[in-house]
């Protein structure tokens, strides 16, 4: 099943709570919360996710306001799964950058 594009629906996302996190901060979110993260160059964020609680998640696009649902891996088509995988070269580039920032 592909992502359902809800762009033309009446669904709107309005920020209710905004924080400015700094280096070393840690926080948790309930699975019912919708969140987004904006970062500056050379920012590293580590997301640890527990077991999935829902079959789909809401995705929003900041620049256009477009909203759609993303379904879990078990409902993804092979082409979508493949498009999300990174190459070994890109992985090596990312880990080199993290080493350069002394994260690894």
mmCIF file with all atom_site columns, C-alpha atoms in Angstrom:
data_model
loop_
_atom_site.group_PDB
_atom_site.id
_atom_site.type_symbol
_atom_site.label_atom_id
_atom_site.label_alt_id
_atom_site.label_comp_id
_atom_site.label_asym_id
_atom_site.label_entity_id
_atom_site.label_seq_id
_atom_site.pdbx_PDB_ins_code
_atom_site.Cartn_x
_atom_site.Cartn_y
_atom_site.Cartn_z
_atom_site.occupancy
_atom_site.B_iso_or_equiv
_atom_site.pdbx_formal_charge
_atom_site.auth_seq_id
_atom_site.auth_comp_id
_atom_site.auth_asym_id
_atom_site.auth_atom_id
_atom_site.pdbx_PDB_model_num
ATOM 1   C CA . UNK A 1 1   ? 0.000  0.000  0.000  1.00 0.00 ? 1   UNK A CA 1
ATOM 2   C CA . UNK A 1 2   ? 1.402  3.404  -0.976 1.00 0.00 ? 2   UNK A CA 1
ATOM 3   C CA . UNK A 1 3   ? 1.394  6.496  1.206  1.00 0.00 ? 3   UNK A CA 1
ATOM 4   C CA . UNK A 1 4   ? -2.060 8.062  1.201  1.00 0.00 ? 4   UNK A CA 1
ATOM 5   C CA . UNK A 1 5   ? -1.772 11.679 0.039  1.00 0.00 ? 5   UNK A CA 1
ATOM 6   C CA . UNK A 1 6   ? -4.192 13.795 2.103  1.00 0.00 ? 6   UNK A CA 1
ATOM 7   C CA . UNK A 1 7   ? -3.038 17.102 0.630  1.00 0.00 ? 7   UNK A CA 1
ATOM 8   C CA . UNK A 1 8   ? -6.521 18.154 -0.456 1.00 0.00 ? 8   UNK A CA 1
ATOM 9   C CA . UNK A 1 9   ? -8.247 17.189 2.785  1.00 0.00 ? 9   UNK A CA 1
ATOM 10  C CA . UNK A 1 10  ? -9.343 19.513 5.594  1.00 0.00 ? 10  UNK A CA 1
ATOM 11  C CA . UNK A 1 11  ? -6.618 18.055 7.802  1.00 0.00 ? 11  UNK A CA 1
ATOM 12  C CA . UNK A 1 12  ? -4.349 20.757 9.233  1.00 0.00 ? 12  UNK A CA 1
ATOM 13  C CA . UNK A 1 13  ? -1.527 20.561 11.755 1.00 0.00 ? 13  UNK A CA 1
ATOM 14  C CA . UNK A 1 14  ? -1.166 23.440 14.216 1.00 0.00 ? 14  UNK A CA 1
ATOM 15  C CA . UNK A 1 15  ? 1.842  23.650 16.577 1.00 0.00 ? 15  UNK A CA 1
ATOM 16  C CA . UNK A 1 16  ? 0.728  23.439 20.209 1.00 0.00 ? 16  UNK A CA 1
ATOM 17  C CA . UNK A 1 17  ? 4.100  23.129 21.913 1.00 0.00 ? 17  UNK A CA 1
ATOM 18  C CA . UNK A 1 18  ? 7.544  24.242 20.686 1.00 0.00 ? 18  UNK A CA 1
ATOM 19  C CA . UNK A 1 19  ? 10.910 23.652 22.340 1.00 0.00 ? 19  UNK A CA 1
ATOM 20  C CA . UNK A 1 20  ? 14.469 24.639 21.500 1.00 0.00 ? 20  UNK A CA 1
ATOM 21  C CA . UNK A 1 21  ? 16.745 21.755 22.363 1.00 0.00 ? 21  UNK A CA 1
ATOM 22  C CA . UNK A 1 22  ? 20.485 22.207 22.891 1.00 0.00 ? 22  UNK A CA 1
ATOM 23  C CA . UNK A 1 23  ? 23.407 19.784 22.830 1.00 0.00 ? 23  UNK A CA 1
ATOM 24  C CA . UNK A 1 24  ? 23.012 17.031 25.403 1.00 0.00 ? 24  UNK A CA 1
ATOM 25  C CA . UNK A 1 25  ? 19.235 17.354 25.839 1.00 0.00 ? 25  UNK A CA 1
ATOM 26  C CA . UNK A 1 26  ? 17.042 14.276 25.959 1.00 0.00 ? 26  UNK A CA 1
ATOM 27  C CA . UNK A 1 27  ? 13.267 13.961 25.771 1.00 0.00 ? 27  UNK A CA 1
ATOM 28  C CA . UNK A 1 28  ? 10.531 11.411 25.188 1.00 0.00 ? 28  UNK A CA 1
ATOM 29  C CA . UNK A 1 29  ? 7.282  11.553 23.244 1.00 0.00 ? 29  UNK A CA 1
ATOM 30  C CA . UNK A 1 30  ? 4.059  9.565  23.543 1.00 0.00 ? 30  UNK A CA 1
ATOM 31  C CA . UNK A 1 31  ? 3.150  7.727  20.330 1.00 0.00 ? 31  UNK A CA 1
ATOM 32  C CA . UNK A 1 32  ? 0.012  9.848  19.930 1.00 0.00 ? 32  UNK A CA 1
ATOM 33  C CA . UNK A 1 33  ? 2.055  13.048 19.572 1.00 0.00 ? 33  UNK A CA 1
ATOM 34  C CA . UNK A 1 34  ? 2.946  14.484 16.187 1.00 0.00 ? 34  UNK A CA 1
ATOM 35  C CA . UNK A 1 35  ? 6.400  16.025 16.125 1.00 0.00 ? 35  UNK A CA 1
ATOM 36  C CA . UNK A 1 36  ? 8.940  17.511 13.790 1.00 0.00 ? 36  UNK A CA 1
ATOM 37  C CA . UNK A 1 37  ? 12.578 18.411 14.169 1.00 0.00 ? 37  UNK A CA 1
ATOM 38  C CA . UNK A 1 38  ? 14.354 21.343 12.544 1.00 0.00 ? 38  UNK A CA 1
ATOM 39  C CA . UNK A 1 39  ? 18.117 21.304 12.732 1.00 0.00 ? 39  UNK A CA 1
ATOM 40  C CA . UNK A 1 40  ? 21.092 23.477 11.907 1.00 0.00 ? 40  UNK A CA 1
ATOM 41  C CA . UNK A 1 41  ? 24.091 22.317 9.836  1.00 0.00 ? 41  UNK A CA 1
ATOM 42  C CA . UNK A 1 42  ? 26.244 19.658 11.511 1.00 0.00 ? 42  UNK A CA 1
ATOM 43  C CA . UNK A 1 43  ? 23.498 18.785 13.990 1.00 0.00 ? 43  UNK A CA 1
ATOM 44  C CA . UNK A 1 44  ? 23.330 15.148 15.065 1.00 0.00 ? 44  UNK A CA 1
ATOM 45  C CA . UNK A 1 45  ? 20.137 13.724 16.563 1.00 0.00 ? 45  UNK A CA 1
ATOM 46  C CA . UNK A 1 46  ? 19.742 10.167 17.771 1.00 0.00 ? 46  UNK A CA 1
ATOM 47  C CA . UNK A 1 47  ? 16.176 8.827  17.730 1.00 0.00 ? 47  UNK A CA 1
ATOM 48  C CA . UNK A 1 48  ? 15.421 5.644  19.629 1.00 0.00 ? 48  UNK A CA 1
ATOM 49  C CA . UNK A 1 49  ? 12.010 4.214  18.856 1.00 0.00 ? 49  UNK A CA 1
ATOM 50  C CA . UNK A 1 50  ? 10.196 1.539  20.777 1.00 0.00 ? 50  UNK A CA 1
ATOM 51  C CA . UNK A 1 51  ? 7.862  -1.012 19.198 1.00 0.00 ? 51  UNK A CA 1
ATOM 52  C CA . UNK A 1 52  ? 5.370  0.518  16.746 1.00 0.00 ? 52  UNK A CA 1
ATOM 53  C CA . UNK A 1 53  ? 2.051  1.385  18.371 1.00 0.00 ? 53  UNK A CA 1
ATOM 54  C CA . UNK A 1 54  ? 0.199  2.400  15.190 1.00 0.00 ? 54  UNK A CA 1
ATOM 55  C CA . UNK A 1 55  ? -0.121 1.095  11.639 1.00 0.00 ? 55  UNK A CA 1
ATOM 56  C CA . UNK A 1 56  ? 0.591  4.520  10.134 1.00 0.00 ? 56  UNK A CA 1
ATOM 57  C CA . UNK A 1 57  ? 2.093  7.891  10.968 1.00 0.00 ? 57  UNK A CA 1
ATOM 58  C CA . UNK A 1 58  ? 1.255  11.422 9.914  1.00 0.00 ? 58  UNK A CA 1
ATOM 59  C CA . UNK A 1 59  ? 3.865  13.196 7.792  1.00 0.00 ? 59  UNK A CA 1
ATOM 60  C CA . UNK A 1 60  ? 3.864  16.934 7.145  1.00 0.00 ? 60  UNK A CA 1
ATOM 61  C CA . UNK A 1 61  ? 5.930  19.001 4.746  1.00 0.00 ? 61  UNK A CA 1
ATOM 62  C CA . UNK A 1 62  ? 6.903  22.336 6.260  1.00 0.00 ? 62  UNK A CA 1
ATOM 63  C CA . UNK A 1 63  ? 7.451  24.234 3.012  1.00 0.00 ? 63  UNK A CA 1
ATOM 64  C CA . UNK A 1 64  ? 4.086  23.401 1.412  1.00 0.00 ? 64  UNK A CA 1
ATOM 65  C CA . UNK A 1 65  ? 1.842  22.359 4.303  1.00 0.00 ? 65  UNK A CA 1
ATOM 66  C CA . UNK A 1 66  ? 1.235  19.068 2.484  1.00 0.00 ? 66  UNK A CA 1
ATOM 67  C CA . UNK A 1 67  ? 0.015  16.307 4.808  1.00 0.00 ? 67  UNK A CA 1
ATOM 68  C CA . UNK A 1 68  ? -0.097 12.568 4.207  1.00 0.00 ? 68  UNK A CA 1
ATOM 69  C CA . UNK A 1 69  ? -0.029 9.214  6.002  1.00 0.00 ? 69  UNK A CA 1
ATOM 70  C CA . UNK A 1 70  ? 2.958  6.878  5.913  1.00 0.00 ? 70  UNK A CA 1
ATOM 71  C CA . UNK A 1 71  ? 2.192  3.204  6.483  1.00 0.00 ? 71  UNK A CA 1
ATOM 72  C CA . UNK A 1 72  ? 4.408  0.672  8.251  1.00 0.00 ? 72  UNK A CA 1
ATOM 73  C CA . UNK A 1 73  ? 7.084  -1.445 6.627  1.00 0.00 ? 73  UNK A CA 1
ATOM 74  C CA . UNK A 1 74  ? 4.804  -4.477 6.434  1.00 0.00 ? 74  UNK A CA 1
ATOM 75  C CA . UNK A 1 75  ? 2.547  -2.531 4.024  1.00 0.00 ? 75  UNK A CA 1
ATOM 76  C CA . UNK A 1 76  ? 5.321  -0.894 1.990  1.00 0.00 ? 76  UNK A CA 1
ATOM 77  C CA . UNK A 1 77  ? 5.994  -1.910 -1.585 1.00 0.00 ? 77  UNK A CA 1
ATOM 78  C CA . UNK A 1 78  ? 9.463  -3.232 -2.433 1.00 0.00 ? 78  UNK A CA 1
ATOM 79  C CA . UNK A 1 79  ? 10.284 -0.093 -4.479 1.00 0.00 ? 79  UNK A CA 1
ATOM 80  C CA . UNK A 1 80  ? 9.657  2.165  -1.480 1.00 0.00 ? 80  UNK A CA 1
ATOM 81  C CA . UNK A 1 81  ? 11.696 -0.069 0.832  1.00 0.00 ? 81  UNK A CA 1
ATOM 82  C CA . UNK A 1 82  ? 14.541 0.001  -1.664 1.00 0.00 ? 82  UNK A CA 1
ATOM 83  C CA . UNK A 1 83  ? 14.407 3.783  -2.056 1.00 0.00 ? 83  UNK A CA 1
ATOM 84  C CA . UNK A 1 84  ? 14.933 4.269  1.698  1.00 0.00 ? 84  UNK A CA 1
ATOM 85  C CA . UNK A 1 85  ? 18.098 2.158  1.866  1.00 0.00 ? 85  UNK A CA 1
ATOM 86  C CA . UNK A 1 86  ? 21.407 3.995  1.827  1.00 0.00 ? 86  UNK A CA 1
ATOM 87  C CA . UNK A 1 87  ? 24.453 2.889  -0.121 1.00 0.00 ? 87  UNK A CA 1
ATOM 88  C CA . UNK A 1 88  ? 27.655 1.689  1.524  1.00 0.00 ? 88  UNK A CA 1
ATOM 89  C CA . UNK A 1 89  ? 29.420 4.805  0.162  1.00 0.00 ? 89  UNK A CA 1
ATOM 90  C CA . UNK A 1 90  ? 26.849 7.112  1.785  1.00 0.00 ? 90  UNK A CA 1
ATOM 91  C CA . UNK A 1 91  ? 27.094 5.173  5.051  1.00 0.00 ? 91  UNK A CA 1
ATOM 92  C CA . UNK A 1 92  ? 30.882 5.545  4.954  1.00 0.00 ? 92  UNK A CA 1
ATOM 93  C CA . UNK A 1 93  ? 30.529 9.290  4.286  1.00 0.00 ? 93  UNK A CA 1
ATOM 94  C CA . UNK A 1 94  ? 28.131 9.729  7.215  1.00 0.00 ? 94  UNK A CA 1
ATOM 95  C CA . UNK A 1 95  ? 30.285 7.775  9.648  1.00 0.00 ? 95  UNK A CA 1
ATOM 96  C CA . UNK A 1 96  ? 33.367 9.759  8.536  1.00 0.00 ? 96  UNK A CA 1
ATOM 97  C CA . UNK A 1 97  ? 31.502 13.019 9.230  1.00 0.00 ? 97  UNK A CA 1
ATOM 98  C CA . UNK A 1 98  ? 30.440 11.726 12.657 1.00 0.00 ? 98  UNK A CA 1
ATOM 99  C CA . UNK A 1 99  ? 34.022 10.779 13.442 1.00 0.00 ? 99  UNK A CA 1
ATOM 100 C CA . UNK A 1 100 ? 35.120 14.267 12.334 1.00 0.00 ? 100 UNK A CA 1
ATOM 101 C CA . UNK A 1 101 ? 32.623 15.794 14.775 1.00 0.00 ? 101 UNK A CA 1
ATOM 102 C CA . UNK A 1 102 ? 33.872 13.344 17.452 1.00 0.00 ? 102 UNK A CA 1
ATOM 103 C CA . UNK A 1 103 ? 30.422 11.783 17.812 1.00 0.00 ? 103 UNK A CA 1
ATOM 104 C CA . UNK A 1 104 ? 31.861 8.349  17.040 1.00 0.00 ? 104 UNK A CA 1
#
